[in-house]
Amino acid sequence: MVRRLLFSYLVLIAVTVTLLAGIVYLETTRTFSSYVNDQSNTHSEMLPVMFNGYYAVNGTWDGIQKDIEDASILINLPITLADHEGQIVAATRLNLVGQSVSAVSDLGQAFPIEEGDGIHIGTVYVGRTLAQQRADEAFLASVTRSQLLAGLVVALIAVGLGAILARSFSRPLTEMNRAAAKIAQGDYSTRVSLQGKDEIAELAFAFNQMAESIKSLEQLRRDLVSNISHDLRTPLTVIRGYLEGLHSGQIADRRSAEMAFEAMHNEVNFLLKLVGDLNQVAAAEAGALPLYLSLIEVSVLVDNVLDRIRPLANTKGVALNKKIAPELPAVNIDLERIEQALFNVLENGIRHTPAGGTIVINVNQAGGNLELAVHDTGEGIPAEHIPHIFERFYRVDPARNQSEGGAGLGLAIAHANVTAHGGTIFVESAGVSGQGSKFTILLPF
Ligand code: ADP
């Protein structure tokens, strides 16, 4: 990462500095030569006028050599004069006379000479002295050197800054890399530090969130394994005990054998329910709980559940009462799922209410919701357990055996089913025996 960033910086710096140096060099030489020309201009503007005068008087360039030499001394620069055909007719450097201007290089700046009516009669060239040319070249060379040096210094500073920047960009990524490696090794509490508000900080935040959910998933996996193995072991041990008794002949008479089969049947039922519940919890957690919605009359929903739960209430000696508000609108639900939620709540109420107690189910409209409230007169739920009661595998009294309770999945399933409908489920309890608990399910109409 650092290397790639640094390489990109280097390319960027090299291109920028080279381009900048090239542009500055071209611009400097251009400006300098125009400066030099301007300099000579001021001295040389009068030359074409002067020579034009000569031509006007003489009608020819013959004999102008002397004037050229005088003028050259006057402005202290070499002068060359060519006729209208480009033939050199007079020059400070005598050896040029007779040559064509196209054959001689670097004559200097050209000034055309024209007669009053615009007829071109020749060109005067004003050159630079050798000393001046050397000075110009030396000046340009020193400017170029300074530019190169400046470019080099700028490039070095940019590379240094680039290296620091690249490191500061890559530091959080390196940290994340290390954290990811630790998580991969099973250290799920590893987090990266968050700094700033840029994209890297957002990435770090997302990374920490991911680490958090991996941690809770890992915790869930551990809980699941330990809870399931615990919940499986008890009924399997019971079944094995009866099987061994039957096999060894210890359970010999018909009545004991019937009791043993009934007990094993109960345990198998419990195991089947456990597996079914686990399936549902897993589906709910994976967000794969399909809902088959239809408009259901509230009385149908309540009566269905009450019919199913009544045998348990009767066995337990607990009375079941319902109070349904009149003219409730139908509700759009997956009947099976809401029946199950209500069933689980009622079943808990009956289980936790001693014989002679009462369960009341109140059904009302509350705002835009259908409110199903189940109030029991049982042992109640201590305040410290209330926030956890809907968590999977959570049991107020883990030591309670299965005949009195389930695997701690009933309320987790009720919660998943209700929230899948966009509804809520909550409990209120004073935690006082006899005053019981009140579970409320709210479902949007
Ligand atoms: P379980 O399968 O153990 O009943 P639940 O998820 O249905 O699991 O309930 C979780 C825990 O909440 C139970 O272990 C129980 O202690 C407590 N609980 C649920 N309903 C009631 C209630 N009506 N009265 C008292 N305690 C309750």
Short mmCIF file of C-alpha atoms and ligand atoms in Angstrom, two decimals:
data_model
loop_
_atom_site.label_atom_id
_atom_site.label_comp_id
_atom_site.label_asym_id
_atom_site.label_seq_id
_atom_site.Cartn_x
_atom_site.Cartn_y
_atom_site.Cartn_z
CA MET A 1 0.00 0.00 0.00
CA VAL A 2 2.70 2.49 1.06
CA ARG A 3 4.82 1.48 -1.91
CA ARG A 4 1.95 1.88 -4.36
CA LEU A 5 0.95 5.25 -2.95
CA LEU A 6 4.55 6.41 -2.98
CA PHE A 7 5.00 5.22 -6.55
CA SER A 8 1.89 7.15 -7.65
CA TYR A 9 3.18 10.23 -5.85
CA LEU A 10 6.57 9.88 -7.56
CA VAL A 11 4.98 9.62 -11.00
CA LEU A 12 2.77 12.60 -10.22
CA ILE A 13 5.67 14.66 -8.92
CA ALA A 14 7.94 13.74 -11.84
CA VAL A 15 5.28 14.64 -14.41
CA THR A 16 4.35 17.90 -12.65
CA VAL A 17 7.91 19.09 -12.08
CA THR A 18 9.01 18.19 -15.62
CA LEU A 19 6.01 19.93 -17.18
CA LEU A 20 6.44 22.96 -14.97
CA ALA A 21 10.18 23.17 -15.67
CA GLY A 22 9.55 22.83 -19.43
CA ILE A 23 6.88 25.53 -19.44
CA VAL A 24 8.96 27.89 -17.28
CA TYR A 25 12.03 27.29 -19.50
CA LEU A 26 10.17 28.03 -22.74
CA GLU A 27 8.47 31.07 -21.25
CA THR A 28 11.75 32.41 -19.83
CA THR A 29 13.63 32.11 -23.14
CA ARG A 30 10.73 33.65 -25.00
CA THR A 31 10.40 36.55 -22.55
CA PHE A 32 14.14 37.02 -22.46
CA SER A 33 14.54 37.17 -26.23
CA SER A 34 11.65 39.61 -26.51
CA TYR A 35 13.30 41.67 -23.77
CA VAL A 36 16.56 41.65 -25.70
CA ASN A 37 14.73 42.64 -28.90
CA ASP A 38 12.95 45.45 -27.09
CA GLN A 39 16.31 46.66 -25.88
CA SER A 40 17.73 46.76 -29.39
CA ASN A 41 14.47 48.19 -30.75
CA THR A 42 14.85 51.39 -28.81
CA HIS A 43 18.24 51.95 -30.46
CA SER A 44 17.37 50.58 -33.84
CA GLU A 45 14.02 52.09 -34.71
CA MET A 46 15.62 55.05 -36.34
CA LEU A 47 17.80 52.91 -38.68
CA PRO A 48 15.16 52.08 -41.36
CA VAL A 49 14.18 55.78 -41.43
CA MET A 50 17.80 56.78 -41.78
CA PHE A 51 18.54 54.33 -44.59
CA ASN A 52 15.26 55.07 -46.30
CA GLY A 53 16.43 58.68 -46.48
CA TYR A 54 19.70 57.54 -48.05
CA TYR A 55 17.89 55.51 -50.70
CA ALA A 56 15.49 58.33 -51.44
CA VAL A 57 18.38 60.65 -52.13
CA ASN A 58 20.60 58.19 -54.04
CA GLY A 59 18.09 55.82 -55.62
CA THR A 60 20.51 52.95 -54.85
CA TRP A 61 22.26 51.27 -51.93
CA ASP A 62 25.67 51.77 -53.46
CA GLY A 63 28.05 53.65 -51.16
CA ILE A 64 26.04 53.06 -48.00
CA GLN A 65 28.76 50.96 -46.34
CA LYS A 66 30.22 54.03 -44.63
CA ASP A 67 26.83 55.02 -43.16
CA ILE A 68 26.33 51.46 -41.91
CA GLU A 69 29.69 51.55 -40.15
CA ASP A 70 28.92 54.92 -38.57
CA ALA A 71 25.53 53.75 -37.40
CA SER A 72 27.07 50.58 -36.02
CA ILE A 73 29.54 52.63 -33.98
CA LEU A 74 26.69 54.84 -32.86
CA ILE A 75 24.50 52.06 -31.44
CA ASN A 76 27.41 49.79 -30.64
CA LEU A 77 25.82 46.79 -32.42
CA PRO A 78 26.63 44.94 -35.68
CA ILE A 79 24.38 46.06 -38.56
CA THR A 80 23.68 44.29 -41.85
CA LEU A 81 21.73 45.77 -44.78
CA ALA A 82 20.10 43.66 -47.47
CA ASP A 83 18.37 44.90 -50.62
CA HIS A 84 14.80 44.01 -51.56
CA GLU A 85 16.01 40.66 -52.99
CA GLY A 86 17.75 39.64 -49.78
CA GLN A 87 21.23 40.31 -51.06
CA ILE A 88 23.56 41.80 -48.46
CA VAL A 89 24.74 45.16 -49.74
CA ALA A 90 26.55 46.53 -46.69
CA ALA A 91 27.50 45.16 -43.26
CA THR A 92 29.57 45.85 -40.17
CA ARG A 93 31.15 42.48 -40.86
CA LEU A 94 32.45 43.20 -44.35
CA ASN A 95 32.82 39.54 -45.29
CA LEU A 96 29.04 39.20 -45.38
CA VAL A 97 28.62 41.68 -48.24
CA GLY A 98 27.47 39.98 -51.43
CA GLN A 99 25.94 37.00 -49.64
CA SER A 100 22.28 36.19 -49.51
CA VAL A 101 20.60 36.67 -46.08
CA SER A 102 19.19 33.18 -46.33
CA ALA A 103 22.76 31.83 -46.35
CA VAL A 104 23.78 33.63 -43.18
CA SER A 105 22.37 32.74 -39.81
CA ASP A 106 21.84 34.91 -36.79
CA LEU A 107 21.94 38.32 -38.40
CA GLY A 108 19.83 39.66 -35.57
CA GLN A 109 16.54 41.45 -35.54
CA ALA A 110 15.17 42.46 -38.91
CA PHE A 111 13.67 45.90 -39.64
CA PRO A 112 12.12 46.25 -43.10
CA ILE A 113 12.77 49.44 -45.00
CA GLU A 114 9.93 50.79 -47.09
CA GLU A 115 9.49 53.79 -49.28
CA GLY A 116 6.71 56.19 -48.51
CA ASP A 117 4.33 54.37 -50.88
CA GLY A 118 4.97 51.03 -49.14
CA ILE A 119 7.44 49.55 -51.65
CA HIS A 120 9.90 47.24 -49.97
CA ILE A 121 13.42 48.37 -50.72
CA GLY A 122 15.46 46.40 -48.22
CA THR A 123 15.96 45.12 -44.70
CA VAL A 124 18.28 46.22 -41.98
CA TYR A 125 19.43 43.62 -39.45
CA VAL A 126 20.66 44.63 -36.01
CA GLY A 127 22.69 41.87 -34.37
CA ARG A 128 24.18 41.30 -30.96
CA THR A 129 27.85 41.66 -30.25
CA LEU A 130 29.72 38.48 -29.36
CA ALA A 131 30.07 39.68 -25.78
CA GLN A 132 26.36 40.38 -25.62
CA GLN A 133 25.53 36.97 -27.08
CA ARG A 134 27.79 35.29 -24.52
CA ALA A 135 26.17 37.29 -21.72
CA ASP A 136 22.70 36.31 -23.01
CA GLU A 137 23.65 32.66 -23.16
CA ALA A 138 25.26 32.81 -19.73
CA PHE A 139 22.17 34.46 -18.34
CA LEU A 140 19.86 31.84 -19.87
CA ALA A 141 22.12 29.02 -18.66
CA SER A 142 22.12 30.36 -15.13
CA VAL A 143 18.32 30.76 -15.18
CA THR A 144 17.99 27.17 -16.43
CA ARG A 145 20.34 25.96 -13.68
CA SER A 146 18.31 27.77 -11.05
CA GLN A 147 15.15 26.27 -12.47
CA LEU A 148 16.61 22.77 -12.40
CA LEU A 149 17.78 23.28 -8.83
CA ALA A 150 14.38 24.66 -7.80
CA GLY A 151 12.68 21.70 -9.54
CA LEU A 152 14.93 19.27 -7.73
CA VAL A 153 14.32 20.87 -4.33
CA VAL A 154 10.57 20.99 -4.94
CA ALA A 155 10.59 17.35 -6.07
CA LEU A 156 12.55 16.29 -2.98
CA ILE A 157 10.20 18.15 -0.64
CA ALA A 158 7.19 16.67 -2.46
CA VAL A 159 8.63 13.15 -2.22
CA GLY A 160 9.27 13.64 1.52
CA LEU A 161 5.77 14.95 2.11
CA GLY A 162 4.38 12.17 -0.09
CA ALA A 163 6.14 9.56 2.00
CA ILE A 164 4.72 11.05 5.22
CA LEU A 165 1.23 11.26 3.68
CA ALA A 166 1.40 7.73 2.30
CA ARG A 167 2.39 6.47 5.72
CA SER A 168 -0.41 8.38 7.43
CA PHE A 169 -2.93 7.01 4.91
CA SER A 170 -1.74 3.49 5.27
CA ARG A 171 -1.35 3.44 9.06
CA PRO A 172 -5.05 2.82 9.81
CA LEU A 173 -5.16 0.21 7.04
CA THR A 174 -2.13 -1.55 8.48
CA GLU A 175 -3.82 -1.42 11.87
CA MET A 176 -6.99 -2.90 10.36
CA ASN A 177 -4.94 -5.57 8.68
CA ARG A 178 -3.40 -6.52 12.03
CA ALA A 179 -6.79 -6.46 13.73
CA ALA A 180 -8.29 -8.66 11.00
CA ALA A 181 -5.46 -11.16 11.47
CA LYS A 182 -6.13 -11.21 15.24
CA ILE A 183 -9.84 -11.75 14.67
CA ALA A 184 -8.99 -14.58 12.29
CA GLN A 185 -6.99 -16.12 15.11
CA GLY A 186 -10.01 -15.98 17.41
CA ASP A 187 -9.39 -12.74 19.32
CA TYR A 188 -12.86 -11.29 18.74
CA SER A 189 -12.44 -8.34 21.09
CA THR A 190 -9.88 -6.64 18.80
CA ARG A 191 -10.95 -3.19 17.59
CA VAL A 192 -9.24 -0.43 15.59
CA SER A 193 -8.98 3.14 16.88
CA LEU A 194 -11.19 5.72 15.16
CA GLN A 195 -9.71 9.05 14.13
CA GLY A 196 -11.22 11.81 12.02
CA LYS A 197 -14.33 11.68 9.87
CA ASP A 198 -12.98 10.71 6.46
CA GLU A 199 -13.57 7.56 4.43
CA ILE A 200 -10.81 5.69 6.28
CA ALA A 201 -12.48 6.51 9.62
CA GLU A 202 -15.77 5.25 8.13
CA LEU A 203 -14.02 2.08 7.06
CA ALA A 204 -12.59 1.68 10.58
CA PHE A 205 -16.08 2.21 12.00
CA ALA A 206 -17.53 -0.42 9.64
CA PHE A 207 -14.66 -2.75 10.55
CA ASN A 208 -15.42 -2.36 14.26
CA GLN A 209 -19.10 -3.00 13.62
CA MET A 210 -18.21 -6.11 11.67
CA ALA A 211 -15.92 -7.25 14.51
CA GLU A 212 -18.77 -6.64 16.96
CA SER A 213 -21.21 -8.75 14.98
CA ILE A 214 -18.62 -11.49 14.51
CA LYS A 215 -18.14 -11.45 18.26
CA SER A 216 -21.84 -11.70 18.99
CA LEU A 217 -22.28 -14.40 16.33
CA GLU A 218 -19.44 -16.33 17.91
CA GLN A 219 -21.07 -15.88 21.31
CA LEU A 220 -24.36 -17.05 19.82
CA ARG A 221 -22.67 -20.09 18.34
CA ARG A 222 -21.11 -20.97 21.70
CA ASP A 223 -24.39 -20.40 23.55
CA LEU A 224 -26.20 -22.46 21.00
CA VAL A 225 -23.83 -25.39 21.26
CA SER A 226 -23.78 -25.35 25.05
CA ASN A 227 -27.54 -24.81 25.43
CA ILE A 228 -28.46 -27.38 22.86
CA SER A 229 -26.13 -29.99 24.20
CA HIS A 230 -27.50 -29.34 27.69
CA ASP A 231 -31.10 -29.50 26.51
CA LEU A 232 -30.49 -32.63 24.49
CA ARG A 233 -28.61 -34.44 27.19
CA THR A 234 -31.39 -34.46 29.80
CA PRO A 235 -34.13 -36.10 27.73
CA LEU A 236 -31.67 -38.48 26.08
CA THR A 237 -30.36 -39.54 29.50
CA VAL A 238 -33.93 -40.16 30.65
CA ILE A 239 -34.70 -42.22 27.54
CA ARG A 240 -31.49 -44.20 27.92
CA GLY A 241 -32.35 -44.90 31.59
CA TYR A 242 -35.74 -46.34 30.65
CA LEU A 243 -34.29 -48.32 27.73
CA GLU A 244 -31.65 -49.84 29.97
CA GLY A 245 -34.31 -50.65 32.57
CA LEU A 246 -36.42 -52.36 29.92
CA HIS A 247 -33.44 -54.15 28.42
CA SER A 248 -32.06 -55.45 31.73
CA GLY A 249 -35.50 -56.59 32.86
CA GLN A 250 -35.59 -54.16 35.80
CA ILE A 251 -38.75 -52.68 34.32
CA ALA A 252 -40.56 -55.93 34.02
CA ASP A 253 -44.23 -55.57 34.82
CA ARG A 254 -46.67 -54.24 32.28
CA ARG A 255 -47.67 -51.14 34.25
CA SER A 256 -44.04 -49.98 34.79
CA ALA A 257 -43.30 -50.63 31.12
CA GLU A 258 -46.30 -48.51 30.09
CA MET A 259 -45.12 -45.69 32.35
CA ALA A 260 -41.64 -45.97 30.88
CA PHE A 261 -43.00 -45.74 27.32
CA GLU A 262 -45.14 -42.76 28.22
CA ALA A 263 -42.17 -40.99 29.81
CA MET A 264 -40.02 -41.72 26.75
CA HIS A 265 -42.82 -40.46 24.53
CA ASN A 266 -42.89 -37.18 26.46
CA GLU A 267 -39.14 -36.80 26.15
CA VAL A 268 -39.24 -37.49 22.42
CA ASN A 269 -42.02 -34.89 22.09
CA PHE A 270 -39.90 -32.41 23.98
CA LEU A 271 -36.96 -33.14 21.69
CA LEU A 272 -39.12 -32.70 18.60
CA LYS A 273 -40.46 -29.39 19.91
CA LEU A 274 -36.93 -28.28 20.72
CA VAL A 275 -35.72 -29.06 17.22
CA GLY A 276 -38.74 -27.26 15.72
CA ASP A 277 -38.17 -24.21 17.94
CA LEU A 278 -34.48 -24.13 17.08
CA ASN A 279 -35.36 -24.23 13.42
CA GLN A 280 -37.63 -21.24 13.82
CA VAL A 281 -35.14 -19.24 15.86
CA ALA A 282 -32.48 -19.94 13.25
CA ALA A 283 -34.83 -18.87 10.45
CA ALA A 284 -35.83 -15.71 12.34
CA GLU A 285 -32.20 -14.84 13.00
CA ALA A 286 -31.30 -15.36 9.36
CA GLY A 287 -34.21 -13.06 8.45
CA ALA A 288 -35.74 -15.95 6.52
CA LEU A 289 -39.11 -16.06 8.25
CA PRO A 290 -41.68 -16.05 5.43
CA LEU A 291 -44.99 -14.34 6.24
CA TYR A 292 -48.25 -15.48 4.63
CA LEU A 293 -50.45 -12.49 5.37
CA SER A 294 -54.25 -12.45 5.20
CA LEU A 295 -57.06 -10.50 6.84
CA ILE A 296 -58.06 -12.37 10.00
CA GLU A 297 -60.99 -11.75 12.37
CA VAL A 298 -59.54 -11.11 15.82
CA SER A 299 -62.04 -13.45 17.52
CA VAL A 300 -60.91 -16.29 15.22
CA LEU A 301 -57.30 -15.76 16.23
CA VAL A 302 -58.06 -15.65 19.96
CA ASP A 303 -60.50 -18.58 19.95
CA ASN A 304 -58.13 -20.80 17.96
CA VAL A 305 -55.39 -20.27 20.54
CA LEU A 306 -57.68 -20.61 23.53
CA ASP A 307 -59.07 -23.91 22.17
CA ARG A 308 -55.56 -25.26 21.84
CA ILE A 309 -54.33 -24.11 25.24
CA ARG A 310 -57.48 -24.98 27.27
CA PRO A 311 -56.48 -28.62 27.99
CA LEU A 312 -53.23 -27.40 29.59
CA ALA A 313 -55.09 -24.79 31.68
CA ASN A 314 -57.59 -27.41 32.79
CA THR A 315 -54.86 -29.85 33.78
CA LYS A 316 -53.11 -27.09 35.72
CA GLY A 317 -56.35 -25.92 37.35
CA VAL A 318 -55.96 -22.39 36.00
CA ALA A 319 -58.98 -20.42 34.76
CA LEU A 320 -58.90 -18.80 31.31
CA ASN A 321 -60.89 -15.58 30.71
CA LYS A 322 -61.16 -13.50 27.57
CA LYS A 323 -62.40 -9.94 27.09
CA ILE A 324 -62.62 -8.90 23.47
CA ALA A 325 -63.66 -5.31 22.62
CA PRO A 326 -66.63 -5.23 20.20
CA GLU A 327 -66.34 -4.42 16.50
CA LEU A 328 -62.59 -4.79 16.14
CA PRO A 329 -61.42 -4.55 12.53
CA ALA A 330 -59.81 -7.58 10.93
CA VAL A 331 -56.05 -7.68 11.16
CA ASN A 332 -53.58 -8.44 8.37
CA ILE A 333 -51.36 -11.20 9.78
CA ASP A 334 -49.79 -14.58 9.24
CA LEU A 335 -52.28 -16.44 11.40
CA GLU A 336 -49.99 -19.34 12.25
CA ARG A 337 -47.16 -17.08 13.47
CA ILE A 338 -49.32 -14.82 15.62
CA GLU A 339 -51.19 -17.84 17.00
CA GLN A 340 -47.86 -19.28 17.99
CA ALA A 341 -46.73 -16.03 19.67
CA LEU A 342 -49.97 -15.82 21.64
CA PHE A 343 -49.86 -19.53 22.43
CA ASN A 344 -46.32 -19.27 23.83
CA VAL A 345 -47.28 -16.30 26.02
CA LEU A 346 -50.40 -18.07 27.32
CA GLU A 347 -48.51 -21.32 27.87
CA ASN A 348 -45.91 -19.47 29.97
CA GLY A 349 -48.68 -17.76 31.93
CA ILE A 350 -50.33 -21.09 32.74
CA ARG A 351 -47.00 -22.74 33.62
CA HIS A 352 -46.02 -19.95 35.99
CA THR A 353 -49.41 -19.62 37.66
CA PRO A 354 -50.32 -21.99 40.50
CA ALA A 355 -53.57 -23.96 40.52
CA GLY A 356 -56.57 -21.75 41.28
CA GLY A 357 -55.02 -18.78 39.49
CA THR A 358 -56.46 -16.96 36.50
CA ILE A 359 -55.23 -15.91 33.09
CA VAL A 360 -57.06 -13.03 31.45
CA ILE A 361 -56.66 -12.13 27.81
CA ASN A 362 -57.77 -8.60 26.94
CA VAL A 363 -58.15 -7.68 23.28
CA ASN A 364 -58.54 -4.02 22.33
CA GLN A 365 -57.76 -1.44 19.72
CA ALA A 366 -54.94 0.87 20.85
CA GLY A 367 -54.22 3.64 18.37
CA GLY A 368 -53.56 2.00 15.02
CA ASN A 369 -52.73 -1.30 16.71
CA LEU A 370 -54.44 -4.43 17.82
CA GLU A 371 -53.54 -4.95 21.48
CA LEU A 372 -53.46 -8.48 22.90
CA ALA A 373 -52.71 -8.36 26.64
CA VAL A 374 -52.25 -11.56 28.67
CA HIS A 375 -52.35 -11.05 32.42
CA ASP A 376 -51.62 -13.94 34.79
CA THR A 377 -51.74 -14.19 38.57
CA GLY A 378 -48.55 -16.23 38.87
CA GLU A 379 -45.16 -15.74 40.41
CA GLY A 380 -44.23 -12.62 38.40
CA ILE A 381 -40.84 -11.81 36.89
CA PRO A 382 -38.10 -10.10 38.94
CA ALA A 383 -37.10 -6.71 37.47
CA GLU A 384 -33.51 -7.72 36.67
CA HIS A 385 -34.72 -10.49 34.33
CA ILE A 386 -37.22 -8.41 32.40
CA PRO A 387 -34.72 -6.89 29.91
CA HIS A 388 -33.52 -10.40 28.95
CA ILE A 389 -36.74 -12.33 28.92
CA PHE A 390 -37.09 -12.28 25.10
CA GLU A 391 -33.51 -13.43 24.46
CA ARG A 392 -33.08 -16.93 23.14
CA PHE A 393 -32.22 -19.59 25.74
CA TYR A 394 -32.88 -17.13 28.55
CA ARG A 395 -34.48 -18.72 31.58
CA VAL A 396 -35.20 -16.93 34.84
CA ASP A 397 -34.40 -20.09 36.75
CA PRO A 398 -32.04 -22.20 34.65
CA ALA A 399 -32.28 -25.03 37.20
CA ARG A 400 -35.98 -25.50 36.54
CA ASN A 401 -36.60 -28.76 34.80
CA GLN A 402 -38.12 -29.10 31.40
CA SER A 403 -41.49 -30.32 32.56
CA GLU A 404 -42.01 -26.88 34.04
CA GLY A 405 -40.49 -24.88 31.25
CA GLY A 406 -38.95 -25.12 27.84
CA ALA A 407 -35.52 -24.41 26.48
CA GLY A 408 -35.88 -20.64 26.84
CA LEU A 409 -36.97 -20.25 23.21
CA GLY A 410 -40.71 -19.63 23.57
CA LEU A 411 -40.55 -15.87 24.08
CA ALA A 412 -37.68 -15.46 21.56
CA ILE A 413 -39.96 -17.06 18.94
CA ALA A 414 -42.95 -14.94 20.02
CA HIS A 415 -40.77 -11.84 19.74
CA ALA A 416 -39.44 -12.81 16.29
CA ASN A 417 -42.96 -13.54 15.00
CA VAL A 418 -44.43 -10.29 16.31
CA THR A 419 -41.58 -8.04 15.14
CA ALA A 420 -41.70 -9.69 11.69
CA HIS A 421 -45.21 -8.16 11.46
CA GLY A 422 -43.87 -4.73 12.43
CA GLY A 423 -45.41 -5.17 15.88
CA THR A 424 -44.02 -5.10 19.41
CA ILE A 425 -44.15 -7.37 22.42
CA PHE A 426 -43.27 -6.36 25.97
CA VAL A 427 -43.80 -7.44 29.54
CA GLU A 428 -44.71 -5.65 32.75
CA SER A 429 -44.37 -7.30 36.12
CA ALA A 430 -43.93 -6.15 39.69
CA GLY A 431 -42.02 -9.36 40.37
CA VAL A 432 -44.41 -10.12 43.21
CA SER A 433 -45.83 -13.61 43.54
CA GLY A 434 -49.59 -13.58 43.06
CA GLN A 435 -49.59 -10.32 41.13
CA GLY A 436 -48.24 -12.10 38.10
CA SER A 437 -47.04 -10.61 34.81
CA LYS A 438 -48.70 -8.86 31.90
CA PHE A 439 -47.48 -9.58 28.37
CA THR A 440 -48.68 -7.20 25.65
CA ILE A 441 -48.55 -7.81 21.92
CA LEU A 442 -49.18 -4.82 19.63
CA LEU A 443 -49.88 -5.48 15.96
CA PRO A 444 -50.50 -2.74 13.39
CA PHE A 445 -53.89 -3.07 11.67
P1 ADP B 1 -39.23 -21.25 28.41
O1 ADP B 1 -39.23 -22.12 27.24
O2 ADP B 1 -38.18 -21.55 29.41
O3 ADP B 1 -40.56 -20.97 28.97
P2 ADP B 1 -39.49 -18.63 27.41
O4 ADP B 1 -38.66 -17.91 26.40
O5 ADP B 1 -40.88 -18.90 27.05
O6 ADP B 1 -38.70 -19.90 27.78
O7 ADP B 1 -39.45 -17.79 28.73
C1 ADP B 1 -38.21 -17.35 29.26
C2 ADP B 1 -38.28 -17.27 30.75
O8 ADP B 1 -39.19 -16.23 31.13
C3 ADP B 1 -38.81 -18.50 31.41
O9 ADP B 1 -37.74 -19.33 31.76
C4 ADP B 1 -39.53 -18.00 32.60
O10 ADP B 1 -38.69 -18.05 33.74
C5 ADP B 1 -39.87 -16.58 32.32
N1 ADP B 1 -41.30 -16.35 32.09
C6 ADP B 1 -41.93 -16.33 30.91
N2 ADP B 1 -43.25 -16.07 31.07
C7 ADP B 1 -43.46 -15.93 32.37
C8 ADP B 1 -44.61 -15.67 33.20
N3 ADP B 1 -45.82 -15.48 32.65
N4 ADP B 1 -44.43 -15.60 34.53
C9 ADP B 1 -43.22 -15.77 35.06
N5 ADP B 1 -42.09 -16.01 34.37
C10 ADP B 1 -42.20 -16.11 33.05
#
